[in-house]
């Protein structure tokens, strides 16, 4: 687990004993700290916070912390001899102290005391244990000694004192785990009435217990209740019996640009800035319902947008994008024989598929390279900053790119990949779609996209220079990988997005313990990751099989917020502007997994965040059983005038 931020309340658990850190319970205790096991129904474990030490001379990777008791406000304090003001000498602050264990365990006992500004004995480094995700050494900044356990007491159940000792790589008692407290979600219980029958046939009503929740009255941002706006494009038979049969969600967990047969999504099909409903229907091709710009849609049936090829394949992938930068969208299909591009006609439809493909590559047929959705991610992005979209793919042997020229022509693929990395084959790194997300994003601000991927051991990056050449990948961050507990792209979505207004791209992920952020430095490297919110993780009950987790600016302040489609409905954690997030609020009592929230399912009911009302803020759009539902963003209702 990454180092938590100071807002989070934590239990500090010893890895050897499984017991938690706290103050000595004996009468007249002098503030000594111990670890103890707490019985069921007994007192709750003490909680702590990690408060960064503001030291301009201290390197970012060597951040010091004050460890503060949440209730008492007292801080973790080492023996008096560890303070330079009281000790004749001190060792370097590293994981190898100069024989600090020469003192007795009693002399080296750790206590909690009143905070003192600048006191080195109250400052600690949190050092990850190599090869053991989620475990740390807690190292004193004064002399490099680490927290350890004294010899256990003679009587069973007796508290074990915490002491400072020299670093010992084989000592399990020197390893510690941080366990965040339960998230402090904000919502109200829903009052429900139950029917009560009487012997004489009369009926009455009484209040019954309910686990259902509703949004708090002042939740900001808040959304309206769900409104059925189109009786079609739904999974029920009366609404079309839609089923997705093509590509699943891409790495990251968000709705992807490539859609398969049966998919439904939102897109601007006219270039006029309005979101339309689009679906890929077997036998009919792409069909649409035009948006009116006010949260409703035309209900004149399913208007045919793009007719299918004479012999379409279920493996074809489809997207709608402005490939040339002229403001008019095109249909792009990854077909068996390659890439096919259809332009928009004056009547609002797109030219039927036919003729030669625009590029005989990136297709799922052998003649186009044998690109498979479950092995080879493909991207349609502007890699050079010239306003035209290029095609990039990660095949078995590495990365291949087709640049689009000023005439709108895609260049043939070279004989060799541009980078022998980020590929499915072992010679290119053994990257797997369901475990190793890959991204194309500008991490340096030079207008060119770089390749970033999360492999087993962490984050790798290949920077693109002004000549369009990708450098050999660099290992830049030891987190967000399988080895650190990020088991799959479905369970642990990861994103590359700027969480602040400084422009640098950050890594944001939904890890086991919650939301983790690694701030970008603007040069292709990242700061050490931090756990910024104890919510939306698997430990809080969120799972890719039941829930969607996205990043979107729901308040219009220019920074992305966290949006989760959970059991009870839609939860939002507002961005504080500095890469941290507020505790989540329940903002909409719909689009959730529970029956009370609509019984929405990930594999049947696509859900999106898009501005369908034209007010500049995203609304919630979901394709349910009976049809298309919209919940409008009501943020402006709660703004201070």
PDB file of C-alpha atoms in Angstrom, residues 275-545:
ATOM      1  CA  UNK A 275     -24.543  14.285 -27.696  1.00  0.00           C
ATOM      2  CA  UNK A 276     -26.583  11.671 -29.597  1.00  0.00           C
ATOM      3  CA  UNK A 277     -27.413   8.079 -28.690  1.00  0.00           C
ATOM      4  CA  UNK A 278     -25.603   5.590 -30.922  1.00  0.00           C
ATOM      5  CA  UNK A 279     -25.991   1.816 -31.030  1.00  0.00           C
ATOM      6  CA  UNK A 280     -24.435  -0.932 -33.165  1.00  0.00           C
ATOM      7  CA  UNK A 281     -27.328  -3.169 -34.135  1.00  0.00           C
ATOM      8  CA  UNK A 282     -26.899  -6.557 -35.840  1.00  0.00           C
ATOM      9  CA  UNK A 283     -28.205  -6.414 -39.412  1.00  0.00           C
ATOM     10  CA  UNK A 284     -28.829  -2.647 -39.394  1.00  0.00           C
ATOM     11  CA  UNK A 285     -25.399  -1.200 -38.609  1.00  0.00           C
ATOM     12  CA  UNK A 286     -25.031   1.977 -36.581  1.00  0.00           C
ATOM     13  CA  UNK A 287     -28.344   3.519 -35.521  1.00  0.00           C
ATOM     14  CA  UNK A 288     -28.923   6.746 -33.623  1.00  0.00           C
ATOM     15  CA  UNK A 289     -31.380   8.922 -31.728  1.00  0.00           C
ATOM     16  CA  UNK A 290     -30.499  12.607 -32.059  1.00  0.00           C
ATOM     17  CA  UNK A 291     -30.013  14.664 -28.913  1.00  0.00           C
ATOM     18  CA  UNK A 292     -32.022  17.864 -28.529  1.00  0.00           C
ATOM     19  CA  UNK A 293     -29.441  19.493 -26.270  1.00  0.00           C
ATOM     20  CA  UNK A 294     -31.780  19.643 -23.266  1.00  0.00           C
ATOM     21  CA  UNK A 295     -31.350  16.134 -21.893  1.00  0.00           C
ATOM     22  CA  UNK A 296     -33.961  14.571 -24.179  1.00  0.00           C
ATOM     23  CA  UNK A 297     -33.692  12.767 -27.509  1.00  0.00           C
ATOM     24  CA  UNK A 298     -35.759  12.329 -30.647  1.00  0.00           C
ATOM     25  CA  UNK A 299     -37.947   9.224 -30.423  1.00  0.00           C
ATOM     26  CA  UNK A 300     -38.635   8.646 -34.101  1.00  0.00           C
ATOM     27  CA  UNK A 301     -37.189   5.151 -33.901  1.00  0.00           C
ATOM     28  CA  UNK A 302     -33.651   4.055 -34.579  1.00  0.00           C
ATOM     29  CA  UNK A 303     -32.335   6.268 -37.382  1.00  0.00           C
ATOM     30  CA  UNK A 304     -29.802   4.396 -39.539  1.00  0.00           C
ATOM     31  CA  UNK A 305     -26.490   6.200 -39.318  1.00  0.00           C
ATOM     32  CA  UNK A 306     -24.091   3.838 -41.090  1.00  0.00           C
ATOM     33  CA  UNK A 307     -25.044   0.658 -42.882  1.00  0.00           C
ATOM     34  CA  UNK A 308     -22.937  -2.437 -42.220  1.00  0.00           C
ATOM     35  CA  UNK A 309     -20.518  -4.011 -44.671  1.00  0.00           C
ATOM     36  CA  UNK A 310     -21.903  -6.833 -46.889  1.00  0.00           C
ATOM     37  CA  UNK A 311     -20.375  -9.458 -44.595  1.00  0.00           C
ATOM     38  CA  UNK A 312     -19.740  -7.823 -41.207  1.00  0.00           C
ATOM     39  CA  UNK A 313     -17.866  -9.738 -38.543  1.00  0.00           C
ATOM     40  CA  UNK A 314     -18.726  -9.761 -34.824  1.00  0.00           C
ATOM     41  CA  UNK A 315     -15.021  -9.029 -34.273  1.00  0.00           C
ATOM     42  CA  UNK A 316     -15.224  -5.654 -36.042  1.00  0.00           C
ATOM     43  CA  UNK A 317     -14.620  -2.657 -33.785  1.00  0.00           C
ATOM     44  CA  UNK A 318     -16.225   0.715 -34.451  1.00  0.00           C
ATOM     45  CA  UNK A 319     -15.739   4.318 -33.340  1.00  0.00           C
ATOM     46  CA  UNK A 320     -16.813   7.826 -34.293  1.00  0.00           C
ATOM     47  CA  UNK A 321     -14.096  10.505 -34.366  1.00  0.00           C
ATOM     48  CA  UNK A 322     -12.949  13.604 -36.198  1.00  0.00           C
ATOM     49  CA  UNK A 323      -9.874  12.083 -37.835  1.00  0.00           C
ATOM     50  CA  UNK A 324      -8.775  15.128 -39.861  1.00  0.00           C
ATOM     51  CA  UNK A 325      -9.456  18.022 -37.496  1.00  0.00           C
ATOM     52  CA  UNK A 326     -12.100  19.646 -39.729  1.00  0.00           C
ATOM     53  CA  UNK A 327     -14.807  19.524 -37.059  1.00  0.00           C
ATOM     54  CA  UNK A 328     -16.834  16.812 -38.819  1.00  0.00           C
ATOM     55  CA  UNK A 329     -16.840  13.252 -37.390  1.00  0.00           C
ATOM     56  CA  UNK A 330     -15.963  10.129 -39.370  1.00  0.00           C
ATOM     57  CA  UNK A 331     -16.784   6.482 -38.811  1.00  0.00           C
ATOM     58  CA  UNK A 332     -13.666   4.344 -38.305  1.00  0.00           C
ATOM     59  CA  UNK A 333     -13.943   0.555 -38.332  1.00  0.00           C
ATOM     60  CA  UNK A 334     -11.246  -1.988 -37.498  1.00  0.00           C
ATOM     61  CA  UNK A 335     -12.405  -4.690 -39.889  1.00  0.00           C
ATOM     62  CA  UNK A 336     -10.969  -8.032 -40.947  1.00  0.00           C
ATOM     63  CA  UNK A 337      -9.063  -6.521 -43.882  1.00  0.00           C
ATOM     64  CA  UNK A 338      -7.850  -3.378 -42.110  1.00  0.00           C
ATOM     65  CA  UNK A 339      -8.984   0.113 -41.194  1.00  0.00           C
ATOM     66  CA  UNK A 340     -12.032   1.524 -42.962  1.00  0.00           C
ATOM     67  CA  UNK A 341     -12.984   5.210 -42.776  1.00  0.00           C
ATOM     68  CA  UNK A 342     -16.410   6.581 -43.782  1.00  0.00           C
ATOM     69  CA  UNK A 343     -17.038  10.325 -44.067  1.00  0.00           C
ATOM     70  CA  UNK A 344     -20.305  12.091 -43.238  1.00  0.00           C
ATOM     71  CA  UNK A 345     -22.716  12.924 -46.075  1.00  0.00           C
ATOM     72  CA  UNK A 346     -24.926  16.008 -46.317  1.00  0.00           C
ATOM     73  CA  UNK A 347     -27.974  14.022 -45.161  1.00  0.00           C
ATOM     74  CA  UNK A 348     -26.287  13.209 -41.850  1.00  0.00           C
ATOM     75  CA  UNK A 349     -25.491   9.589 -42.647  1.00  0.00           C
ATOM     76  CA  UNK A 350     -22.088   8.097 -43.353  1.00  0.00           C
ATOM     77  CA  UNK A 351     -20.904   6.541 -46.605  1.00  0.00           C
ATOM     78  CA  UNK A 352     -21.525   2.778 -46.664  1.00  0.00           C
ATOM     79  CA  UNK A 353     -18.567   0.484 -46.150  1.00  0.00           C
ATOM     80  CA  UNK A 354     -17.011  -0.726 -49.393  1.00  0.00           C
ATOM     81  CA  UNK A 355     -13.993  -0.521 -51.638  1.00  0.00           C
ATOM     82  CA  UNK A 356     -10.430  -0.749 -50.378  1.00  0.00           C
ATOM     83  CA  UNK A 357      -9.608  -0.121 -46.714  1.00  0.00           C
ATOM     84  CA  UNK A 358      -7.803   3.086 -45.792  1.00  0.00           C
ATOM     85  CA  UNK A 359      -5.028   0.978 -44.265  1.00  0.00           C
ATOM     86  CA  UNK A 360      -4.397  -2.728 -44.685  1.00  0.00           C
ATOM     87  CA  UNK A 361      -3.308  -3.169 -41.080  1.00  0.00           C
ATOM     88  CA  UNK A 362      -4.665  -3.190 -37.495  1.00  0.00           C
ATOM     89  CA  UNK A 363      -7.475  -5.566 -38.563  1.00  0.00           C
ATOM     90  CA  UNK A 364      -8.416  -8.898 -37.011  1.00  0.00           C
ATOM     91  CA  UNK A 365      -7.917 -10.887 -40.218  1.00  0.00           C
ATOM     92  CA  UNK A 366      -4.565 -12.476 -41.042  1.00  0.00           C
ATOM     93  CA  UNK A 367      -4.265 -10.232 -44.122  1.00  0.00           C
ATOM     94  CA  UNK A 368      -4.331  -7.181 -41.825  1.00  0.00           C
ATOM     95  CA  UNK A 369      -1.976  -8.503 -39.159  1.00  0.00           C
ATOM     96  CA  UNK A 370      -4.251 -10.632 -36.968  1.00  0.00           C
ATOM     97  CA  UNK A 371      -4.895  -7.987 -34.329  1.00  0.00           C
ATOM     98  CA  UNK A 372      -7.097  -9.374 -31.515  1.00  0.00           C
ATOM     99  CA  UNK A 373      -9.075  -7.314 -28.993  1.00  0.00           C
ATOM    100  CA  UNK A 374      -8.038  -9.508 -26.062  1.00  0.00           C
ATOM    101  CA  UNK A 375      -4.316  -9.239 -26.910  1.00  0.00           C
ATOM    102  CA  UNK A 376      -3.563  -6.110 -28.895  1.00  0.00           C
ATOM    103  CA  UNK A 377      -4.811  -2.675 -27.740  1.00  0.00           C
ATOM    104  CA  UNK A 378      -5.207  -0.088 -30.493  1.00  0.00           C
ATOM    105  CA  UNK A 379      -5.504   3.677 -30.154  1.00  0.00           C
ATOM    106  CA  UNK A 380      -6.777   6.422 -32.449  1.00  0.00           C
ATOM    107  CA  UNK A 381      -4.909   9.511 -31.190  1.00  0.00           C
ATOM    108  CA  UNK A 382      -2.981  12.555 -32.340  1.00  0.00           C
ATOM    109  CA  UNK A 383       0.546  11.429 -31.467  1.00  0.00           C
ATOM    110  CA  UNK A 384       2.398  14.402 -32.986  1.00  0.00           C
ATOM    111  CA  UNK A 385       0.171  17.381 -32.144  1.00  0.00           C
ATOM    112  CA  UNK A 386      -0.670  18.228 -35.776  1.00  0.00           C
ATOM    113  CA  UNK A 387      -4.451  17.940 -35.262  1.00  0.00           C
ATOM    114  CA  UNK A 388      -4.819  14.672 -37.197  1.00  0.00           C
ATOM    115  CA  UNK A 389      -5.495  11.330 -35.595  1.00  0.00           C
ATOM    116  CA  UNK A 390      -2.961   8.534 -36.042  1.00  0.00           C
ATOM    117  CA  UNK A 391      -3.264   4.805 -35.414  1.00  0.00           C
ATOM    118  CA  UNK A 392      -1.127   3.179 -32.730  1.00  0.00           C
ATOM    119  CA  UNK A 393      -1.200  -0.457 -31.693  1.00  0.00           C
ATOM    120  CA  UNK A 394       0.641  -2.817 -29.376  1.00  0.00           C
ATOM    121  CA  UNK A 395       1.098  -6.143 -31.206  1.00  0.00           C
ATOM    122  CA  UNK A 396       3.039  -9.260 -30.218  1.00  0.00           C
ATOM    123  CA  UNK A 397       6.422  -7.809 -31.192  1.00  0.00           C
ATOM    124  CA  UNK A 398       5.919  -4.263 -29.912  1.00  0.00           C
ATOM    125  CA  UNK A 399       4.475  -0.893 -30.869  1.00  0.00           C
ATOM    126  CA  UNK A 400       3.439  -0.054 -34.426  1.00  0.00           C
ATOM    127  CA  UNK A 401       2.300   3.364 -35.653  1.00  0.00           C
ATOM    128  CA  UNK A 402       0.622   4.684 -38.802  1.00  0.00           C
ATOM    129  CA  UNK A 403       0.786   8.475 -39.070  1.00  0.00           C
ATOM    130  CA  UNK A 404      -1.856  10.382 -41.023  1.00  0.00           C
ATOM    131  CA  UNK A 405      -0.568  12.994 -43.506  1.00  0.00           C
ATOM    132  CA  UNK A 406      -2.105  16.280 -44.672  1.00  0.00           C
ATOM    133  CA  UNK A 407      -4.033  14.472 -47.405  1.00  0.00           C
ATOM    134  CA  UNK A 408      -5.751  12.254 -44.854  1.00  0.00           C
ATOM    135  CA  UNK A 409      -3.779   9.169 -45.885  1.00  0.00           C
ATOM    136  CA  UNK A 410      -2.528   6.672 -43.312  1.00  0.00           C
ATOM    137  CA  UNK A 411       1.052   5.576 -43.880  1.00  0.00           C
ATOM    138  CA  UNK A 412       1.715   1.818 -44.302  1.00  0.00           C
ATOM    139  CA  UNK A 413       3.255   0.086 -41.320  1.00  0.00           C
ATOM    140  CA  UNK A 414       7.017  -0.312 -41.331  1.00  0.00           C
ATOM    141  CA  UNK A 415       8.543  -3.789 -41.435  1.00  0.00           C
ATOM    142  CA  UNK A 416       9.808  -3.387 -37.882  1.00  0.00           C
ATOM    143  CA  UNK A 417       7.977  -2.003 -34.842  1.00  0.00           C
ATOM    144  CA  UNK A 418       8.900   1.492 -33.710  1.00  0.00           C
ATOM    145  CA  UNK A 419       9.500   0.098 -30.225  1.00  0.00           C
ATOM    146  CA  UNK A 420      10.135  -3.481 -29.179  1.00  0.00           C
ATOM    147  CA  UNK A 421       8.270  -3.108 -25.916  1.00  0.00           C
ATOM    148  CA  UNK A 422       4.706  -2.904 -24.530  1.00  0.00           C
ATOM    149  CA  UNK A 423       3.782  -5.936 -26.695  1.00  0.00           C
ATOM    150  CA  UNK A 424       1.957  -9.186 -25.960  1.00  0.00           C
ATOM    151  CA  UNK A 425       4.879 -11.455 -26.830  1.00  0.00           C
ATOM    152  CA  UNK A 426       7.587 -12.321 -24.326  1.00  0.00           C
ATOM    153  CA  UNK A 427      10.239 -10.608 -26.459  1.00  0.00           C
ATOM    154  CA  UNK A 428       8.282  -7.348 -26.124  1.00  0.00           C
ATOM    155  CA  UNK A 429       7.617  -7.647 -22.399  1.00  0.00           C
ATOM    156  CA  UNK A 430       4.661 -10.032 -22.140  1.00  0.00           C
ATOM    157  CA  UNK A 431       2.044  -7.313 -21.651  1.00  0.00           C
ATOM    158  CA  UNK A 432      -1.477  -8.649 -21.037  1.00  0.00           C
ATOM    159  CA  UNK A 433      -4.658  -6.667 -21.773  1.00  0.00           C
ATOM    160  CA  UNK A 434      -6.452  -7.825 -18.620  1.00  0.00           C
ATOM    161  CA  UNK A 435      -3.520  -7.040 -16.302  1.00  0.00           C
ATOM    162  CA  UNK A 436      -1.309  -4.357 -17.826  1.00  0.00           C
ATOM    163  CA  UNK A 437      -3.045  -1.117 -18.895  1.00  0.00           C
ATOM    164  CA  UNK A 438      -1.250   1.028 -21.467  1.00  0.00           C
ATOM    165  CA  UNK A 439      -1.811   4.701 -22.240  1.00  0.00           C
ATOM    166  CA  UNK A 440      -0.763   7.337 -24.764  1.00  0.00           C
ATOM    167  CA  UNK A 441      -0.482  10.690 -23.029  1.00  0.00           C
ATOM    168  CA  UNK A 442       1.740  13.779 -23.044  1.00  0.00           C
ATOM    169  CA  UNK A 443       3.709  13.580 -19.796  1.00  0.00           C
ATOM    170  CA  UNK A 444       6.241  16.333 -20.611  1.00  0.00           C
ATOM    171  CA  UNK A 445       4.107  19.100 -22.141  1.00  0.00           C
ATOM    172  CA  UNK A 446       5.883  19.056 -25.519  1.00  0.00           C
ATOM    173  CA  UNK A 447       2.697  18.272 -27.463  1.00  0.00           C
ATOM    174  CA  UNK A 448       3.753  14.717 -28.334  1.00  0.00           C
ATOM    175  CA  UNK A 449       2.278  11.624 -26.742  1.00  0.00           C
ATOM    176  CA  UNK A 450       4.378   9.230 -24.699  1.00  0.00           C
ATOM    177  CA  UNK A 451       3.721   5.559 -24.008  1.00  0.00           C
ATOM    178  CA  UNK A 452       2.999   4.699 -20.386  1.00  0.00           C
ATOM    179  CA  UNK A 453       2.200   1.247 -19.047  1.00  0.00           C
ATOM    180  CA  UNK A 454       1.639  -0.496 -15.721  1.00  0.00           C
ATOM    181  CA  UNK A 455       3.380  -3.886 -15.739  1.00  0.00           C
ATOM    182  CA  UNK A 456       3.900  -6.422 -12.932  1.00  0.00           C
ATOM    183  CA  UNK A 457       6.630  -4.388 -11.211  1.00  0.00           C
ATOM    184  CA  UNK A 458       5.180  -0.909 -11.678  1.00  0.00           C
ATOM    185  CA  UNK A 459       5.070   1.946 -14.193  1.00  0.00           C
ATOM    186  CA  UNK A 460       7.197   2.105 -17.359  1.00  0.00           C
ATOM    187  CA  UNK A 461       7.398   5.005 -19.811  1.00  0.00           C
ATOM    188  CA  UNK A 462       8.763   5.591 -23.299  1.00  0.00           C
ATOM    189  CA  UNK A 463       9.165   9.273 -24.154  1.00  0.00           C
ATOM    190  CA  UNK A 464       8.632  10.564 -27.692  1.00  0.00           C
ATOM    191  CA  UNK A 465      11.096  13.194 -28.943  1.00  0.00           C
ATOM    192  CA  UNK A 466      10.631  15.985 -31.501  1.00  0.00           C
ATOM    193  CA  UNK A 467      11.643  13.616 -34.302  1.00  0.00           C
ATOM    194  CA  UNK A 468       8.821  11.226 -33.428  1.00  0.00           C
ATOM    195  CA  UNK A 469      11.170   8.583 -32.042  1.00  0.00           C
ATOM    196  CA  UNK A 470      10.218   6.632 -28.930  1.00  0.00           C
ATOM    197  CA  UNK A 471      13.029   6.089 -26.432  1.00  0.00           C
ATOM    198  CA  UNK A 472      13.718   2.808 -24.708  1.00  0.00           C
ATOM    199  CA  UNK A 473      11.280   2.377 -21.805  1.00  0.00           C
ATOM    200  CA  UNK A 474      12.292   3.589 -18.360  1.00  0.00           C
ATOM    201  CA  UNK A 475      11.085   2.171 -15.056  1.00  0.00           C
ATOM    202  CA  UNK A 476       9.752   5.242 -13.222  1.00  0.00           C
ATOM    203  CA  UNK A 477       7.473   4.095 -10.368  1.00  0.00           C
ATOM    204  CA  UNK A 478       7.268   1.024  -8.149  1.00  0.00           C
ATOM    205  CA  UNK A 479       3.490   0.999  -7.772  1.00  0.00           C
ATOM    206  CA  UNK A 480       0.281   0.367  -9.758  1.00  0.00           C
ATOM    207  CA  UNK A 481       1.573  -3.067 -10.819  1.00  0.00           C
ATOM    208  CA  UNK A 482       0.480  -6.641 -10.224  1.00  0.00           C
ATOM    209  CA  UNK A 483       3.315  -7.157  -7.729  1.00  0.00           C
ATOM    210  CA  UNK A 484       1.922  -4.302  -5.609  1.00  0.00           C
ATOM    211  CA  UNK A 485      -1.570  -5.843  -5.465  1.00  0.00           C
ATOM    212  CA  UNK A 486      -3.162  -4.375  -8.610  1.00  0.00           C
ATOM    213  CA  UNK A 487      -4.407  -7.724  -9.843  1.00  0.00           C
ATOM    214  CA  UNK A 488      -6.342  -6.782 -12.999  1.00  0.00           C
ATOM    215  CA  UNK A 489      -7.601  -3.863 -15.060  1.00  0.00           C
ATOM    216  CA  UNK A 490     -11.187  -4.712 -14.134  1.00  0.00           C
ATOM    217  CA  UNK A 491     -10.683  -4.818 -10.378  1.00  0.00           C
ATOM    218  CA  UNK A 492      -8.224  -1.927 -10.269  1.00  0.00           C
ATOM    219  CA  UNK A 493      -8.840   0.698 -12.981  1.00  0.00           C
ATOM    220  CA  UNK A 494      -5.971   3.115 -13.559  1.00  0.00           C
ATOM    221  CA  UNK A 495      -5.989   6.494 -15.335  1.00  0.00           C
ATOM    222  CA  UNK A 496      -3.468   9.082 -16.481  1.00  0.00           C
ATOM    223  CA  UNK A 497      -4.994  12.524 -16.018  1.00  0.00           C
ATOM    224  CA  UNK A 498      -4.086  15.890 -14.500  1.00  0.00           C
ATOM    225  CA  UNK A 499      -5.700  16.069 -11.051  1.00  0.00           C
ATOM    226  CA  UNK A 500      -4.663  19.719 -10.540  1.00  0.00           C
ATOM    227  CA  UNK A 501      -4.539  22.805 -12.740  1.00  0.00           C
ATOM    228  CA  UNK A 502      -0.752  22.772 -13.075  1.00  0.00           C
ATOM    229  CA  UNK A 503      -0.987  20.755 -16.309  1.00  0.00           C
ATOM    230  CA  UNK A 504       1.181  17.805 -15.289  1.00  0.00           C
ATOM    231  CA  UNK A 505      -0.333  14.359 -15.875  1.00  0.00           C
ATOM    232  CA  UNK A 506      -0.718  12.169 -12.787  1.00  0.00           C
ATOM    233  CA  UNK A 507      -1.338   8.455 -12.280  1.00  0.00           C
ATOM    234  CA  UNK A 508      -4.646   7.762 -10.519  1.00  0.00           C
ATOM    235  CA  UNK A 509      -5.725   4.264  -9.587  1.00  0.00           C
ATOM    236  CA  UNK A 510      -8.370   2.429  -7.600  1.00  0.00           C
ATOM    237  CA  UNK A 511      -6.221   0.087  -5.531  1.00  0.00           C
ATOM    238  CA  UNK A 512      -7.053  -2.469  -2.867  1.00  0.00           C
ATOM    239  CA  UNK A 513      -7.094   0.133  -0.057  1.00  0.00           C
ATOM    240  CA  UNK A 514      -8.696   2.976  -2.020  1.00  0.00           C
ATOM    241  CA  UNK A 515      -7.729   5.793  -4.374  1.00  0.00           C
ATOM    242  CA  UNK A 516      -4.003   6.163  -5.027  1.00  0.00           C
ATOM    243  CA  UNK A 517      -2.382   9.166  -6.753  1.00  0.00           C
ATOM    244  CA  UNK A 518       1.165   9.658  -7.986  1.00  0.00           C
ATOM    245  CA  UNK A 519       1.746  13.273  -8.995  1.00  0.00           C
ATOM    246  CA  UNK A 520       3.505  13.850 -12.305  1.00  0.00           C
ATOM    247  CA  UNK A 521       6.629  16.023 -12.322  1.00  0.00           C
ATOM    248  CA  UNK A 522       6.122  17.130 -15.931  1.00  0.00           C
ATOM    249  CA  UNK A 523       9.249  15.382 -17.198  1.00  0.00           C
ATOM    250  CA  UNK A 524       7.974  11.829 -17.608  1.00  0.00           C
ATOM    251  CA  UNK A 525       8.613  10.853 -13.985  1.00  0.00           C
ATOM    252  CA  UNK A 526       6.291  10.720 -11.000  1.00  0.00           C
ATOM    253  CA  UNK A 527       6.420  11.390  -7.278  1.00  0.00           C
ATOM    254  CA  UNK A 528       5.989   8.459  -4.862  1.00  0.00           C
ATOM    255  CA  UNK A 529       2.385   7.306  -4.774  1.00  0.00           C
ATOM    256  CA  UNK A 530       0.046   8.184  -1.927  1.00  0.00           C
ATOM    257  CA  UNK A 531      -3.241   6.763  -0.726  1.00  0.00           C
ATOM    258  CA  UNK A 532      -5.453   9.856  -0.884  1.00  0.00           C
ATOM    259  CA  UNK A 533      -8.901   8.391  -0.143  1.00  0.00           C
ATOM    260  CA  UNK A 534      -9.932   5.285   1.819  1.00  0.00           C
ATOM    261  CA  UNK A 535     -12.844   4.503  -0.481  1.00  0.00           C
ATOM    262  CA  UNK A 536     -13.664   3.020  -3.915  1.00  0.00           C
ATOM    263  CA  UNK A 537     -11.228   0.128  -3.323  1.00  0.00           C
ATOM    264  CA  UNK A 538     -11.775  -3.607  -3.041  1.00  0.00           C
ATOM    265  CA  UNK A 539     -11.327  -3.399   0.751  1.00  0.00           C
ATOM    266  CA  UNK A 540     -14.377  -1.108   0.847  1.00  0.00           C
ATOM    267  CA  UNK A 541     -16.462  -3.571  -1.189  1.00  0.00           C
ATOM    268  CA  UNK A 542     -15.974  -2.125  -4.683  1.00  0.00           C
ATOM    269  CA  UNK A 543     -15.451  -4.703  -7.415  1.00  0.00           C
ATOM    270  CA  UNK A 544     -15.205  -4.541 -11.198  1.00  0.00           C
ATOM    271  CA  UNK A 545     -17.862  -7.241 -11.520  1.00  0.00           C
TER     272      UNK A 545
END
